[in-house]
Amino acid sequence: MPAIFINGCNQFQEILKLIGTLPPHNWLVSNLDCFDCFGWDGCEKWANETMILTEEEFRKDIMLRNPWFIWGAFSAITIEHTKEEIYSYELPWLENPYYMSSMIIPQHPLAFLEISVFDGCYTIVSSKDKKIIEPLYLMQGDVHDEESSNQRMNAELRRIQDILRAMVPDVLPEIANEVQWKCWHALFRERIGNVFDSILKCEVEKWYEHITKSAYKCNTTFWDPYTQ
């Protein structure tokens, strides 16, 4: 399924303009943190963390104010689904490693489109129909296919894990997680082109030794690239 990464903040107006006309729908808003929730007519609702708005209500405020969203998942759900049905499913969760997956679809099972805003810095737009979001590639700046980016990242993480597990077959998951991210950020994140195995092996050895021989606090959540 397609997903597009858009760098930058406060771009909701342009996103909605480019997406254009959609099937009749309502918007499930969840995980909301809106900076612009006071001082204007109708602003009070944007102080809520979760709500359902009609397309007319939603688009009116976006086009009027272009609110600055810090966090928020905005799920477009066709109008035949009731509020009770929508809320019967687990709501989208933004601080979720799911967004590092090699395949990204709207988190809410009933949504055909989902716009997710992260920390006021970037947006990921996913859809069950790639034609809906393809116009977003016309936006200025860093706009790219997030699934392709994640597929490459997960392949790079698997290379790191292959080397680490050859060295330490019974490595603890939390240590494996820290090593893979330290190495990935050091060698792959900003690099254009590939990394030689010899260089990668040295980096893996360096970080494994640093993490295991110091009072290093590991993140307990292991992102397993082999599942991707």
PDB file of N, CA and C in Angstrom, residues 11-76:
ATOM      1  N   GLN A  11       1.119  21.886   6.984  1.00  0.00           N
ATOM      2  CA  GLN A  11       0.896  21.761   5.543  1.00  0.00           C
ATOM      3  C   GLN A  11      -0.459  21.136   5.200  1.00  0.00           C
ATOM      4  N   PHE A  12      -1.380  21.155   6.161  1.00  0.00           N
ATOM      5  CA  PHE A  12      -2.651  20.467   5.961  1.00  0.00           C
ATOM      6  C   PHE A  12      -3.472  21.062   4.824  1.00  0.00           C
ATOM      7  N   GLN A  13      -3.469  22.381   4.697  1.00  0.00           N
ATOM      8  CA  GLN A  13      -4.237  23.008   3.618  1.00  0.00           C
ATOM      9  C   GLN A  13      -3.795  22.481   2.257  1.00  0.00           C
ATOM     10  N   GLU A  14      -2.512  22.461   2.037  1.00  0.00           N
ATOM     11  CA  GLU A  14      -2.002  22.017   0.740  1.00  0.00           C
ATOM     12  C   GLU A  14      -2.291  20.540   0.512  1.00  0.00           C
ATOM     13  N   ILE A  15      -2.182  19.739   1.567  1.00  0.00           N
ATOM     14  CA  ILE A  15      -2.479  18.312   1.436  1.00  0.00           C
ATOM     15  C   ILE A  15      -3.918  18.100   0.993  1.00  0.00           C
ATOM     16  N   LEU A  16      -4.863  18.780   1.650  1.00  0.00           N
ATOM     17  CA  LEU A  16      -6.271  18.612   1.295  1.00  0.00           C
ATOM     18  C   LEU A  16      -6.569  19.136  -0.102  1.00  0.00           C
ATOM     19  N   LYS A  17      -5.940  20.235  -0.478  1.00  0.00           N
ATOM     20  CA  LYS A  17      -6.163  20.782  -1.823  1.00  0.00           C
ATOM     21  C   LYS A  17      -5.686  19.806  -2.897  1.00  0.00           C
ATOM     22  N   LEU A  18      -4.528  19.211  -2.687  1.00  0.00           N
ATOM     23  CA  LEU A  18      -3.974  18.301  -3.686  1.00  0.00           C
ATOM     24  C   LEU A  18      -4.740  16.980  -3.748  1.00  0.00           C
ATOM     25  N   ILE A  19      -5.180  16.495  -2.604  1.00  0.00           N
ATOM     26  CA  ILE A  19      -5.935  15.240  -2.592  1.00  0.00           C
ATOM     27  C   ILE A  19      -7.259  15.402  -3.329  1.00  0.00           C
ATOM     28  N   GLY A  20      -7.882  16.565  -3.158  1.00  0.00           N
ATOM     29  CA  GLY A  20      -9.105  16.845  -3.910  1.00  0.00           C
ATOM     30  C   GLY A  20     -10.331  16.143  -3.371  1.00  0.00           C
ATOM     31  N   THR A  21     -11.280  15.868  -4.262  1.00  0.00           N
ATOM     32  CA  THR A  21     -12.568  15.292  -3.877  1.00  0.00           C
ATOM     33  C   THR A  21     -12.417  13.821  -3.503  1.00  0.00           C
ATOM     34  N   LEU A  22     -13.030  13.461  -2.370  1.00  0.00           N
ATOM     35  CA  LEU A  22     -12.977  12.093  -1.866  1.00  0.00           C
ATOM     36  C   LEU A  22     -14.389  11.526  -1.764  1.00  0.00           C
ATOM     37  N   PRO A  23     -14.539  10.216  -1.635  1.00  0.00           N
ATOM     38  CA  PRO A  23     -15.870   9.651  -1.383  1.00  0.00           C
ATOM     39  C   PRO A  23     -16.467  10.267  -0.118  1.00  0.00           C
ATOM     40  N   PRO A  24     -17.790  10.370  -0.005  1.00  0.00           N
ATOM     41  CA  PRO A  24     -18.410  10.949   1.199  1.00  0.00           C
ATOM     42  C   PRO A  24     -17.870  10.276   2.461  1.00  0.00           C
ATOM     43  N   HIS A  25     -17.412  11.077   3.396  1.00  0.00           N
ATOM     44  CA  HIS A  25     -16.719  10.513   4.555  1.00  0.00           C
ATOM     45  C   HIS A  25     -16.784  11.457   5.748  1.00  0.00           C
ATOM     46  N   ASN A  26     -16.436  10.912   6.902  1.00  0.00           N
ATOM     47  CA  ASN A  26     -16.190  11.680   8.118  1.00  0.00           C
ATOM     48  C   ASN A  26     -14.729  11.496   8.504  1.00  0.00           C
ATOM     49  N   TRP A  27     -14.284  12.329   9.442  1.00  0.00           N
ATOM     50  CA  TRP A  27     -12.900  12.255   9.904  1.00  0.00           C
ATOM     51  C   TRP A  27     -12.862  11.821  11.367  1.00  0.00           C
ATOM     52  N   LEU A  28     -12.172  10.730  11.623  1.00  0.00           N
ATOM     53  CA  LEU A  28     -11.819  10.358  12.988  1.00  0.00           C
ATOM     54  C   LEU A  28     -10.502  11.041  13.307  1.00  0.00           C
ATOM     55  N   VAL A  29     -10.512  11.865  14.355  1.00  0.00           N
ATOM     56  CA  VAL A  29      -9.293  12.548  14.800  1.00  0.00           C
ATOM     57  C   VAL A  29      -8.873  11.914  16.120  1.00  0.00           C
ATOM     58  N   SER A  30      -7.646  11.462  16.223  1.00  0.00           N
ATOM     59  CA  SER A  30      -7.165  10.818  17.449  1.00  0.00           C
ATOM     60  C   SER A  30      -5.718  11.215  17.709  1.00  0.00           C
ATOM     61  N   ASN A  31      -5.289  11.002  18.958  1.00  0.00           N
ATOM     62  CA  ASN A  31      -3.914  11.360  19.364  1.00  0.00           C
ATOM     63  C   ASN A  31      -3.635  12.834  19.107  1.00  0.00           C
ATOM     64  N   LEU A  32      -4.649  13.687  19.221  1.00  0.00           N
ATOM     65  CA  LEU A  32      -4.507  15.079  18.789  1.00  0.00           C
ATOM     66  C   LEU A  32      -3.818  15.952  19.828  1.00  0.00           C
ATOM     67  N   ASP A  33      -2.882  16.737  19.364  1.00  0.00           N
ATOM     68  CA  ASP A  33      -2.285  17.832  20.129  1.00  0.00           C
ATOM     69  C   ASP A  33      -2.184  19.005  19.167  1.00  0.00           C
ATOM     70  N   CYS A  34      -3.081  19.989  19.345  1.00  0.00           N
ATOM     71  CA  CYS A  34      -3.180  21.115  18.415  1.00  0.00           C
ATOM     72  C   CYS A  34      -2.747  22.396  19.108  1.00  0.00           C
ATOM     73  N   PHE A  35      -1.777  23.099  18.528  1.00  0.00           N
ATOM     74  CA  PHE A  35      -1.278  24.350  19.104  1.00  0.00           C
ATOM     75  C   PHE A  35      -2.305  25.468  18.971  1.00  0.00           C
ATOM     76  N   ASP A  36      -3.108  25.418  17.910  1.00  0.00           N
ATOM     77  CA  ASP A  36      -4.018  26.522  17.568  1.00  0.00           C
ATOM     78  C   ASP A  36      -5.441  26.196  18.016  1.00  0.00           C
ATOM     79  N   CYS A  37      -5.652  26.026  19.338  1.00  0.00           N
ATOM     80  CA  CYS A  37      -6.958  25.592  19.842  1.00  0.00           C
ATOM     81  C   CYS A  37      -7.603  26.635  20.748  1.00  0.00           C
ATOM     82  N   PHE A  38      -7.297  27.908  20.532  1.00  0.00           N
ATOM     83  CA  PHE A  38      -7.916  28.966  21.335  1.00  0.00           C
ATOM     84  C   PHE A  38      -7.916  30.267  20.539  1.00  0.00           C
ATOM     85  N   GLY A  39      -8.883  31.141  20.865  1.00  0.00           N
ATOM     86  CA  GLY A  39      -8.877  32.489  20.306  1.00  0.00           C
ATOM     87  C   GLY A  39      -9.597  32.667  18.990  1.00  0.00           C
ATOM     88  N   TRP A  40     -10.344  31.652  18.526  1.00  0.00           N
ATOM     89  CA  TRP A  40     -11.089  31.820  17.282  1.00  0.00           C
ATOM     90  C   TRP A  40     -12.365  30.992  17.332  1.00  0.00           C
ATOM     91  N   ASP A  41     -13.341  31.360  16.537  1.00  0.00           N
ATOM     92  CA  ASP A  41     -14.656  30.738  16.564  1.00  0.00           C
ATOM     93  C   ASP A  41     -14.579  29.259  16.182  1.00  0.00           C
ATOM     94  N   GLY A  42     -15.027  28.408  17.090  1.00  0.00           N
ATOM     95  CA  GLY A  42     -15.012  26.971  16.837  1.00  0.00           C
ATOM     96  C   GLY A  42     -13.743  26.268  17.245  1.00  0.00           C
ATOM     97  N   CYS A  43     -12.845  27.002  17.908  1.00  0.00           N
ATOM     98  CA  CYS A  43     -11.530  26.426  18.235  1.00  0.00           C
ATOM     99  C   CYS A  43     -11.590  25.370  19.336  1.00  0.00           C
ATOM    100  N   GLU A  44     -12.647  25.425  20.169  1.00  0.00           N
ATOM    101  CA  GLU A  44     -12.677  24.588  21.368  1.00  0.00           C
ATOM    102  C   GLU A  44     -12.538  23.098  21.059  1.00  0.00           C
ATOM    103  N   LYS A  45     -13.125  22.680  19.960  1.00  0.00           N
ATOM    104  CA  LYS A  45     -13.086  21.240  19.657  1.00  0.00           C
ATOM    105  C   LYS A  45     -11.670  20.739  19.422  1.00  0.00           C
ATOM    106  N   TRP A  46     -10.774  21.627  18.993  1.00  0.00           N
ATOM    107  CA  TRP A  46      -9.412  21.200  18.688  1.00  0.00           C
ATOM    108  C   TRP A  46      -8.562  20.995  19.933  1.00  0.00           C
ATOM    109  N   ALA A  47      -9.169  21.252  21.119  1.00  0.00           N
ATOM    110  CA  ALA A  47      -8.494  20.935  22.377  1.00  0.00           C
ATOM    111  C   ALA A  47      -8.746  19.483  22.786  1.00  0.00           C
ATOM    112  N   ASN A  48      -9.671  18.810  22.085  1.00  0.00           N
ATOM    113  CA  ASN A  48      -9.952  17.401  22.379  1.00  0.00           C
ATOM    114  C   ASN A  48      -8.839  16.512  21.835  1.00  0.00           C
ATOM    115  N   GLU A  49      -8.668  15.374  22.475  1.00  0.00           N
ATOM    116  CA  GLU A  49      -7.676  14.411  21.972  1.00  0.00           C
ATOM    117  C   GLU A  49      -8.267  13.517  20.896  1.00  0.00           C
ATOM    118  N   THR A  50      -9.576  13.242  21.024  1.00  0.00           N
ATOM    119  CA  THR A  50     -10.248  12.350  20.085  1.00  0.00           C
ATOM    120  C   THR A  50     -11.632  12.898  19.749  1.00  0.00           C
ATOM    121  N   MET A  51     -12.035  12.819  18.483  1.00  0.00           N
ATOM    122  CA  MET A  51     -13.372  13.261  18.071  1.00  0.00           C
ATOM    123  C   MET A  51     -13.630  12.771  16.653  1.00  0.00           C
ATOM    124  N   ILE A  52     -14.904  12.883  16.250  1.00  0.00           N
ATOM    125  CA  ILE A  52     -15.291  12.604  14.870  1.00  0.00           C
ATOM    126  C   ILE A  52     -15.930  13.862  14.299  1.00  0.00           C
ATOM    127  N   LEU A  53     -15.452  14.294  13.143  1.00  0.00           N
ATOM    128  CA  LEU A  53     -15.960  15.490  12.474  1.00  0.00           C
ATOM    129  C   LEU A  53     -16.467  15.128  11.090  1.00  0.00           C
ATOM    130  N   THR A  54     -17.475  15.866  10.638  1.00  0.00           N
ATOM    131  CA  THR A  54     -17.883  15.704   9.249  1.00  0.00           C
ATOM    132  C   THR A  54     -16.808  16.303   8.352  1.00  0.00           C
ATOM    133  N   GLU A  55     -16.835  15.911   7.090  1.00  0.00           N
ATOM    134  CA  GLU A  55     -15.898  16.484   6.125  1.00  0.00           C
ATOM    135  C   GLU A  55     -16.066  17.992   6.053  1.00  0.00           C
ATOM    136  N   GLU A  56     -17.312  18.480   6.118  1.00  0.00           N
ATOM    137  CA  GLU A  56     -17.561  19.917   6.032  1.00  0.00           C
ATOM    138  C   GLU A  56     -16.963  20.652   7.223  1.00  0.00           C
ATOM    139  N   GLU A  57     -17.168  20.129   8.436  1.00  0.00           N
ATOM    140  CA  GLU A  57     -16.608  20.749   9.641  1.00  0.00           C
ATOM    141  C   GLU A  57     -15.083  20.768   9.576  1.00  0.00           C
ATOM    142  N   PHE A  58     -14.531  19.643   9.203  1.00  0.00           N
ATOM    143  CA  PHE A  58     -13.081  19.497   9.174  1.00  0.00           C
ATOM    144  C   PHE A  58     -12.447  20.440   8.155  1.00  0.00           C
ATOM    145  N   ARG A  59     -12.939  20.389   6.927  1.00  0.00           N
ATOM    146  CA  ARG A  59     -12.346  21.189   5.857  1.00  0.00           C
ATOM    147  C   ARG A  59     -12.542  22.688   6.110  1.00  0.00           C
ATOM    148  N   LYS A  60     -13.676  23.080   6.686  1.00  0.00           N
ATOM    149  CA  LYS A  60     -13.924  24.496   6.968  1.00  0.00           C
ATOM    150  C   LYS A  60     -12.836  25.063   7.875  1.00  0.00           C
ATOM    151  N   ASP A  61     -12.544  24.368   8.975  1.00  0.00           N
ATOM    152  CA  ASP A  61     -11.532  24.867   9.914  1.00  0.00           C
ATOM    153  C   ASP A  61     -10.131  24.822   9.318  1.00  0.00           C
ATOM    154  N   ILE A  62      -9.832  23.776   8.563  1.00  0.00           N
ATOM    155  CA  ILE A  62      -8.502  23.680   7.951  1.00  0.00           C
ATOM    156  C   ILE A  62      -8.282  24.830   6.981  1.00  0.00           C
ATOM    157  N   MET A  63      -9.265  25.104   6.154  1.00  0.00           N
ATOM    158  CA  MET A  63      -9.117  26.155   5.152  1.00  0.00           C
ATOM    159  C   MET A  63      -9.189  27.548   5.771  1.00  0.00           C
ATOM    160  N   LEU A  64      -9.898  27.676   6.893  1.00  0.00           N
ATOM    161  CA  LEU A  64     -10.000  28.971   7.569  1.00  0.00           C
ATOM    162  C   LEU A  64      -8.738  29.298   8.353  1.00  0.00           C
ATOM    163  N   ARG A  65      -8.228  28.325   9.121  1.00  0.00           N
ATOM    164  CA  ARG A  65      -7.152  28.601  10.068  1.00  0.00           C
ATOM    165  C   ARG A  65      -5.837  27.890   9.750  1.00  0.00           C
ATOM    166  N   ASN A  66      -5.908  26.788   8.989  1.00  0.00           N
ATOM    167  CA  ASN A  66      -4.736  25.926   8.807  1.00  0.00           C
ATOM    168  C   ASN A  66      -4.062  25.670  10.153  1.00  0.00           C
ATOM    169  N   PRO A  67      -4.785  25.042  11.104  1.00  0.00           N
ATOM    170  CA  PRO A  67      -4.256  24.870  12.465  1.00  0.00           C
ATOM    171  C   PRO A  67      -2.901  24.166  12.468  1.00  0.00           C
ATOM    172  N   TRP A  68      -2.109  24.522  13.449  1.00  0.00           N
ATOM    173  CA  TRP A  68      -0.795  23.896  13.606  1.00  0.00           C
ATOM    174  C   TRP A  68      -0.957  22.664  14.491  1.00  0.00           C
ATOM    175  N   PHE A  69      -0.875  21.508  13.897  1.00  0.00           N
ATOM    176  CA  PHE A  69      -0.981  20.255  14.634  1.00  0.00           C
ATOM    177  C   PHE A  69       0.410  19.791  15.051  1.00  0.00           C
ATOM    178  N   ILE A  70       0.559  19.499  16.333  1.00  0.00           N
ATOM    179  CA  ILE A  70       1.820  18.941  16.838  1.00  0.00           C
ATOM    180  C   ILE A  70       1.807  17.422  16.629  1.00  0.00           C
ATOM    181  N   TRP A  71       0.728  16.802  17.093  1.00  0.00           N
ATOM    182  CA  TRP A  71       0.504  15.373  16.867  1.00  0.00           C
ATOM    183  C   TRP A  71      -0.934  15.190  16.394  1.00  0.00           C
ATOM    184  N   GLY A  72      -1.186  14.144  15.672  1.00  0.00           N
ATOM    185  CA  GLY A  72      -2.556  13.850  15.296  1.00  0.00           C
ATOM    186  C   GLY A  72      -2.644  12.797  14.212  1.00  0.00           C
ATOM    187  N   ALA A  73      -3.616  11.900  14.364  1.00  0.00           N
ATOM    188  CA  ALA A  73      -3.948  10.935  13.316  1.00  0.00           C
ATOM    189  C   ALA A  73      -5.335  11.292  12.802  1.00  0.00           C
ATOM    190  N   PHE A  74      -5.451  11.486  11.513  1.00  0.00           N
ATOM    191  CA  PHE A  74      -6.693  11.931  10.886  1.00  0.00           C
ATOM    192  C   PHE A  74      -7.116  10.854   9.885  1.00  0.00           C
ATOM    193  N   SER A  75      -8.165  10.118  10.246  1.00  0.00           N
ATOM    194  CA  SER A  75      -8.575   8.940   9.479  1.00  0.00           C
ATOM    195  C   SER A  75      -9.874   9.235   8.746  1.00  0.00           C
ATOM    196  N   ALA A  76      -9.839   9.167   7.418  1.00  0.00           N
ATOM    197  CA  ALA A  76     -11.037   9.376   6.605  1.00  0.00           C
ATOM    198  C   ALA A  76     -11.793   8.054   6.483  1.00  0.00           C
TER     199      ALA A  76
END
